[in-house]
Amino acid sequence: MRILIVEDEKKVAKALKTGLEDEQFEVVLSETGEDGYFLASSGSFDLIVLDIMLPGRSGLEILSALRKQQIGTPVLLLTARGTVEDRVRGLDGGADDYLTKPFAFAELLARIRMLLRRGRPNEILRFKCDGLEMDLVTRKVVRDGVRIELTPREFELLEFLLRQQGQIVSREMLACDVWREPHRVVTLDNVIDVHIARLRQKVDQPGQLKLIHTVRGAGFVLGETEP
Ligand code: CA
């Protein structure tokens, strides 16, 4: 899941980015209102953490411009002042939640998870194959009850394979959907293969049923049975 953080205080921004990346989220950071608005209006994020006091456009201006454009990405506002007016304006303007600075990272994480869950009532947020389970909200992956630590890219790769469970996933598809490179190139193929190999080492431990299969000349399949 991709989170956009729009925050001009470098220290806070960096701490948030590191913390969320540790929780397996893909994080994009923006330090100005203009840049934040530009990124947010792409609509390609699952959640936006938006500071109110920003150089250029304020968080509230960004929020209202996004909602006018029918971009409904959940927004968690950060307010330094914590004044009633700010909160009311934010919530009236289409914010989904707010947090007053200074806040504990654990609280931010709890709010983010709640918003991500709430925003997708009909979407599948959990995948399972044999003893392998992935929870998209808590970002946890376990196999036979044992936690598997993945990098954000490995997480996305496994999520993609689990979504297409039992079907062949080509390197073109992975290049496009996981690496977001529309054109397949040989160097990227190598990168994909390296990531698949690392993922396989983590997911398929010795003695466990093999779940990630290579289909020669075609790509990969995740499933309980060999393709
Ligand atoms: Ca600020």
PDB file of C-alpha atoms in Angstrom, residues 55-171:
ATOM      1  CA  PRO A  55       4.800  26.391   2.441  1.00  0.00           C
ATOM      2  CA  GLY A  56       2.905  27.163  -0.750  1.00  0.00           C
ATOM      3  CA  ARG A  57      -0.514  25.603  -0.396  1.00  0.00           C
ATOM      4  CA  SER A  58      -1.841  24.733   3.027  1.00  0.00           C
ATOM      5  CA  GLY A  59      -3.027  21.230   3.808  1.00  0.00           C
ATOM      6  CA  LEU A  60      -6.608  22.436   3.979  1.00  0.00           C
ATOM      7  CA  GLU A  61      -6.353  23.998   0.510  1.00  0.00           C
ATOM      8  CA  ILE A  62      -4.897  20.797  -0.897  1.00  0.00           C
ATOM      9  CA  LEU A  63      -7.646  18.761   0.718  1.00  0.00           C
ATOM     10  CA  SER A  64     -10.437  20.899  -0.656  1.00  0.00           C
ATOM     11  CA  ALA A  65      -8.891  20.905  -4.155  1.00  0.00           C
ATOM     12  CA  LEU A  66      -8.616  17.096  -4.082  1.00  0.00           C
ATOM     13  CA  ARG A  67     -12.193  16.589  -2.962  1.00  0.00           C
ATOM     14  CA  LYS A  68     -13.385  19.007  -5.656  1.00  0.00           C
ATOM     15  CA  GLN A  69     -11.658  16.774  -8.192  1.00  0.00           C
ATOM     16  CA  GLN A  70     -13.497  13.782  -6.742  1.00  0.00           C
ATOM     17  CA  ILE A  71     -10.294  12.274  -5.424  1.00  0.00           C
ATOM     18  CA  GLY A  72     -11.453  10.336  -2.394  1.00  0.00           C
ATOM     19  CA  THR A  73      -8.123   9.026  -1.093  1.00  0.00           C
ATOM     20  CA  PRO A  74      -8.373   8.854   2.721  1.00  0.00           C
ATOM     21  CA  VAL A  75      -6.665  11.867   4.305  1.00  0.00           C
ATOM     22  CA  LEU A  76      -5.236  12.018   7.805  1.00  0.00           C
ATOM     23  CA  LEU A  77      -4.551  15.629   8.746  1.00  0.00           C
ATOM     24  CA  LEU A  78      -1.711  16.640  10.993  1.00  0.00           C
ATOM     25  CA  THR A  79      -2.330  19.754  12.951  1.00  0.00           C
ATOM     26  CA  ALA A  80       0.196  21.519  15.112  1.00  0.00           C
ATOM     27  CA  ARG A  81      -2.276  23.831  16.688  1.00  0.00           C
ATOM     28  CA  GLY A  82      -4.996  21.379  17.497  1.00  0.00           C
ATOM     29  CA  THR A  83      -7.502  24.176  17.551  1.00  0.00           C
ATOM     30  CA  VAL A  84     -11.145  23.308  17.268  1.00  0.00           C
ATOM     31  CA  GLU A  85     -11.497  25.497  14.148  1.00  0.00           C
ATOM     32  CA  ASP A  86      -8.715  23.686  12.338  1.00  0.00           C
ATOM     33  CA  ARG A  87     -10.184  20.299  13.082  1.00  0.00           C
ATOM     34  CA  VAL A  88     -13.667  21.331  12.127  1.00  0.00           C
ATOM     35  CA  ARG A  89     -12.472  22.923   8.887  1.00  0.00           C
ATOM     36  CA  GLY A  90     -10.473  19.820   8.110  1.00  0.00           C
ATOM     37  CA  LEU A  91     -13.251  17.356   8.790  1.00  0.00           C
ATOM     38  CA  ASP A  92     -15.782  19.557   6.982  1.00  0.00           C
ATOM     39  CA  GLY A  93     -13.370  19.787   4.078  1.00  0.00           C
ATOM     40  CA  GLY A  94     -13.316  16.019   3.660  1.00  0.00           C
ATOM     41  CA  ALA A  95     -10.532  14.830   5.961  1.00  0.00           C
ATOM     42  CA  ASP A  96     -11.100  11.344   7.319  1.00  0.00           C
ATOM     43  CA  ASP A  97      -9.242  11.825  10.564  1.00  0.00           C
ATOM     44  CA  TYR A  98      -6.773  14.162  12.237  1.00  0.00           C
ATOM     45  CA  LEU A  99      -3.947  13.944  14.693  1.00  0.00           C
ATOM     46  CA  THR A 100      -2.566  16.762  16.816  1.00  0.00           C
ATOM     47  CA  LYS A 101       1.183  17.210  16.975  1.00  0.00           C
ATOM     48  CA  PRO A 102       3.138  16.028  18.815  1.00  0.00           C
ATOM     49  CA  PHE A 103       1.783  12.495  18.537  1.00  0.00           C
ATOM     50  CA  ALA A 104       3.093   9.019  19.222  1.00  0.00           C
ATOM     51  CA  PHE A 105       4.002   7.030  16.129  1.00  0.00           C
ATOM     52  CA  ALA A 106       2.000   4.071  17.443  1.00  0.00           C
ATOM     53  CA  GLU A 107      -1.114   6.207  17.436  1.00  0.00           C
ATOM     54  CA  LEU A 108      -0.512   7.402  13.891  1.00  0.00           C
ATOM     55  CA  LEU A 109      -0.053   3.797  12.798  1.00  0.00           C
ATOM     56  CA  ALA A 110      -3.271   2.718  14.503  1.00  0.00           C
ATOM     57  CA  ARG A 111      -5.202   5.549  12.791  1.00  0.00           C
ATOM     58  CA  ILE A 112      -3.676   4.710   9.416  1.00  0.00           C
ATOM     59  CA  ARG A 113      -4.656   1.067   9.735  1.00  0.00           C
ATOM     60  CA  MET A 114      -8.166   1.997  10.723  1.00  0.00           C
ATOM     61  CA  LEU A 115      -8.533   4.308   7.718  1.00  0.00           C
ATOM     62  CA  LEU A 116      -7.145   1.724   5.325  1.00  0.00           C
ATOM     63  CA  ARG A 117      -9.600  -0.848   6.605  1.00  0.00           C
ATOM     64  CA  ARG A 118     -12.520   1.547   6.489  1.00  0.00           C
ATOM     65  CA  GLY A 119     -11.757   2.738   2.978  1.00  0.00           C
ATOM     66  CA  ARG A 120     -12.148  -0.708   1.445  1.00  0.00           C
ATOM     67  CA  PRO A 121     -15.198  -2.498   2.715  1.00  0.00           C
ATOM     68  CA  ASN A 122     -15.523  -4.645  -0.398  1.00  0.00           C
ATOM     69  CA  GLU A 123     -11.933  -5.232  -1.191  1.00  0.00           C
ATOM     70  CA  ILE A 124     -10.039  -8.348  -0.273  1.00  0.00           C
ATOM     71  CA  LEU A 125      -7.537  -7.419   2.404  1.00  0.00           C
ATOM     72  CA  ARG A 126      -6.280 -10.869   3.228  1.00  0.00           C
ATOM     73  CA  PHE A 127      -4.804 -13.544   1.020  1.00  0.00           C
ATOM     74  CA  LYS A 128      -4.142 -17.155   1.804  1.00  0.00           C
ATOM     75  CA  CYS A 129      -2.433 -20.017   0.037  1.00  0.00           C
ATOM     76  CA  ASP A 130      -1.591 -23.218   1.883  1.00  0.00           C
ATOM     77  CA  GLY A 131      -0.147 -21.964   5.201  1.00  0.00           C
ATOM     78  CA  LEU A 132       0.890 -18.627   3.695  1.00  0.00           C
ATOM     79  CA  GLU A 133      -1.182 -15.647   4.794  1.00  0.00           C
ATOM     80  CA  MET A 134      -0.902 -11.977   3.913  1.00  0.00           C
ATOM     81  CA  ASP A 135      -2.793  -9.180   5.633  1.00  0.00           C
ATOM     82  CA  LEU A 136      -2.732  -5.969   3.627  1.00  0.00           C
ATOM     83  CA  VAL A 137      -3.715  -3.753   6.522  1.00  0.00           C
ATOM     84  CA  THR A 138      -1.355  -4.926   9.228  1.00  0.00           C
ATOM     85  CA  ARG A 139       1.257  -5.618   6.500  1.00  0.00           C
ATOM     86  CA  LYS A 140       1.981  -8.972   8.107  1.00  0.00           C
ATOM     87  CA  VAL A 141       2.947 -12.087   6.217  1.00  0.00           C
ATOM     88  CA  VAL A 142       3.078 -15.436   7.972  1.00  0.00           C
ATOM     89  CA  ARG A 143       3.674 -18.966   6.855  1.00  0.00           C
ATOM     90  CA  ASP A 144       2.475 -21.730   9.188  1.00  0.00           C
ATOM     91  CA  GLY A 145       2.159 -19.093  11.881  1.00  0.00           C
ATOM     92  CA  VAL A 146       5.750 -17.857  11.531  1.00  0.00           C
ATOM     93  CA  ARG A 147       6.219 -14.201  10.585  1.00  0.00           C
ATOM     94  CA  ILE A 148       8.070 -13.529   7.338  1.00  0.00           C
ATOM     95  CA  GLU A 149       9.901 -10.201   7.076  1.00  0.00           C
ATOM     96  CA  LEU A 150       9.740  -8.711   3.587  1.00  0.00           C
ATOM     97  CA  THR A 151      11.045  -5.526   2.025  1.00  0.00           C
ATOM     98  CA  PRO A 152       8.339  -3.215   0.635  1.00  0.00           C
ATOM     99  CA  ARG A 153       9.115  -4.424  -2.909  1.00  0.00           C
ATOM    100  CA  GLU A 154       9.015  -8.087  -1.909  1.00  0.00           C
ATOM    101  CA  PHE A 155       5.715  -7.417  -0.190  1.00  0.00           C
ATOM    102  CA  GLU A 156       4.238  -5.903  -3.335  1.00  0.00           C
ATOM    103  CA  LEU A 157       5.590  -8.709  -5.447  1.00  0.00           C
ATOM    104  CA  LEU A 158       4.065 -11.354  -3.190  1.00  0.00           C
ATOM    105  CA  GLU A 159       0.784  -9.449  -3.071  1.00  0.00           C
ATOM    106  CA  PHE A 160       0.666  -9.423  -6.861  1.00  0.00           C
ATOM    107  CA  LEU A 161       1.387 -13.155  -7.058  1.00  0.00           C
ATOM    108  CA  LEU A 162      -1.258 -13.896  -4.425  1.00  0.00           C
ATOM    109  CA  ARG A 163      -3.853 -11.805  -6.250  1.00  0.00           C
ATOM    110  CA  GLN A 164      -3.213 -13.808  -9.410  1.00  0.00           C
ATOM    111  CA  GLN A 165      -2.973 -17.092  -7.520  1.00  0.00           C
ATOM    112  CA  GLY A 166      -2.887 -20.136  -9.808  1.00  0.00           C
ATOM    113  CA  GLN A 167      -2.314 -18.012 -12.901  1.00  0.00           C
ATOM    114  CA  ILE A 168       0.881 -17.368 -14.770  1.00  0.00           C
ATOM    115  CA  VAL A 169       2.350 -13.960 -14.055  1.00  0.00           C
ATOM    116  CA  SER A 170       4.722 -12.792 -16.766  1.00  0.00           C
ATOM    117  CA  ARG A 171       7.780 -10.590 -16.272  1.00  0.00           C
TER     118      ARG A 171
END
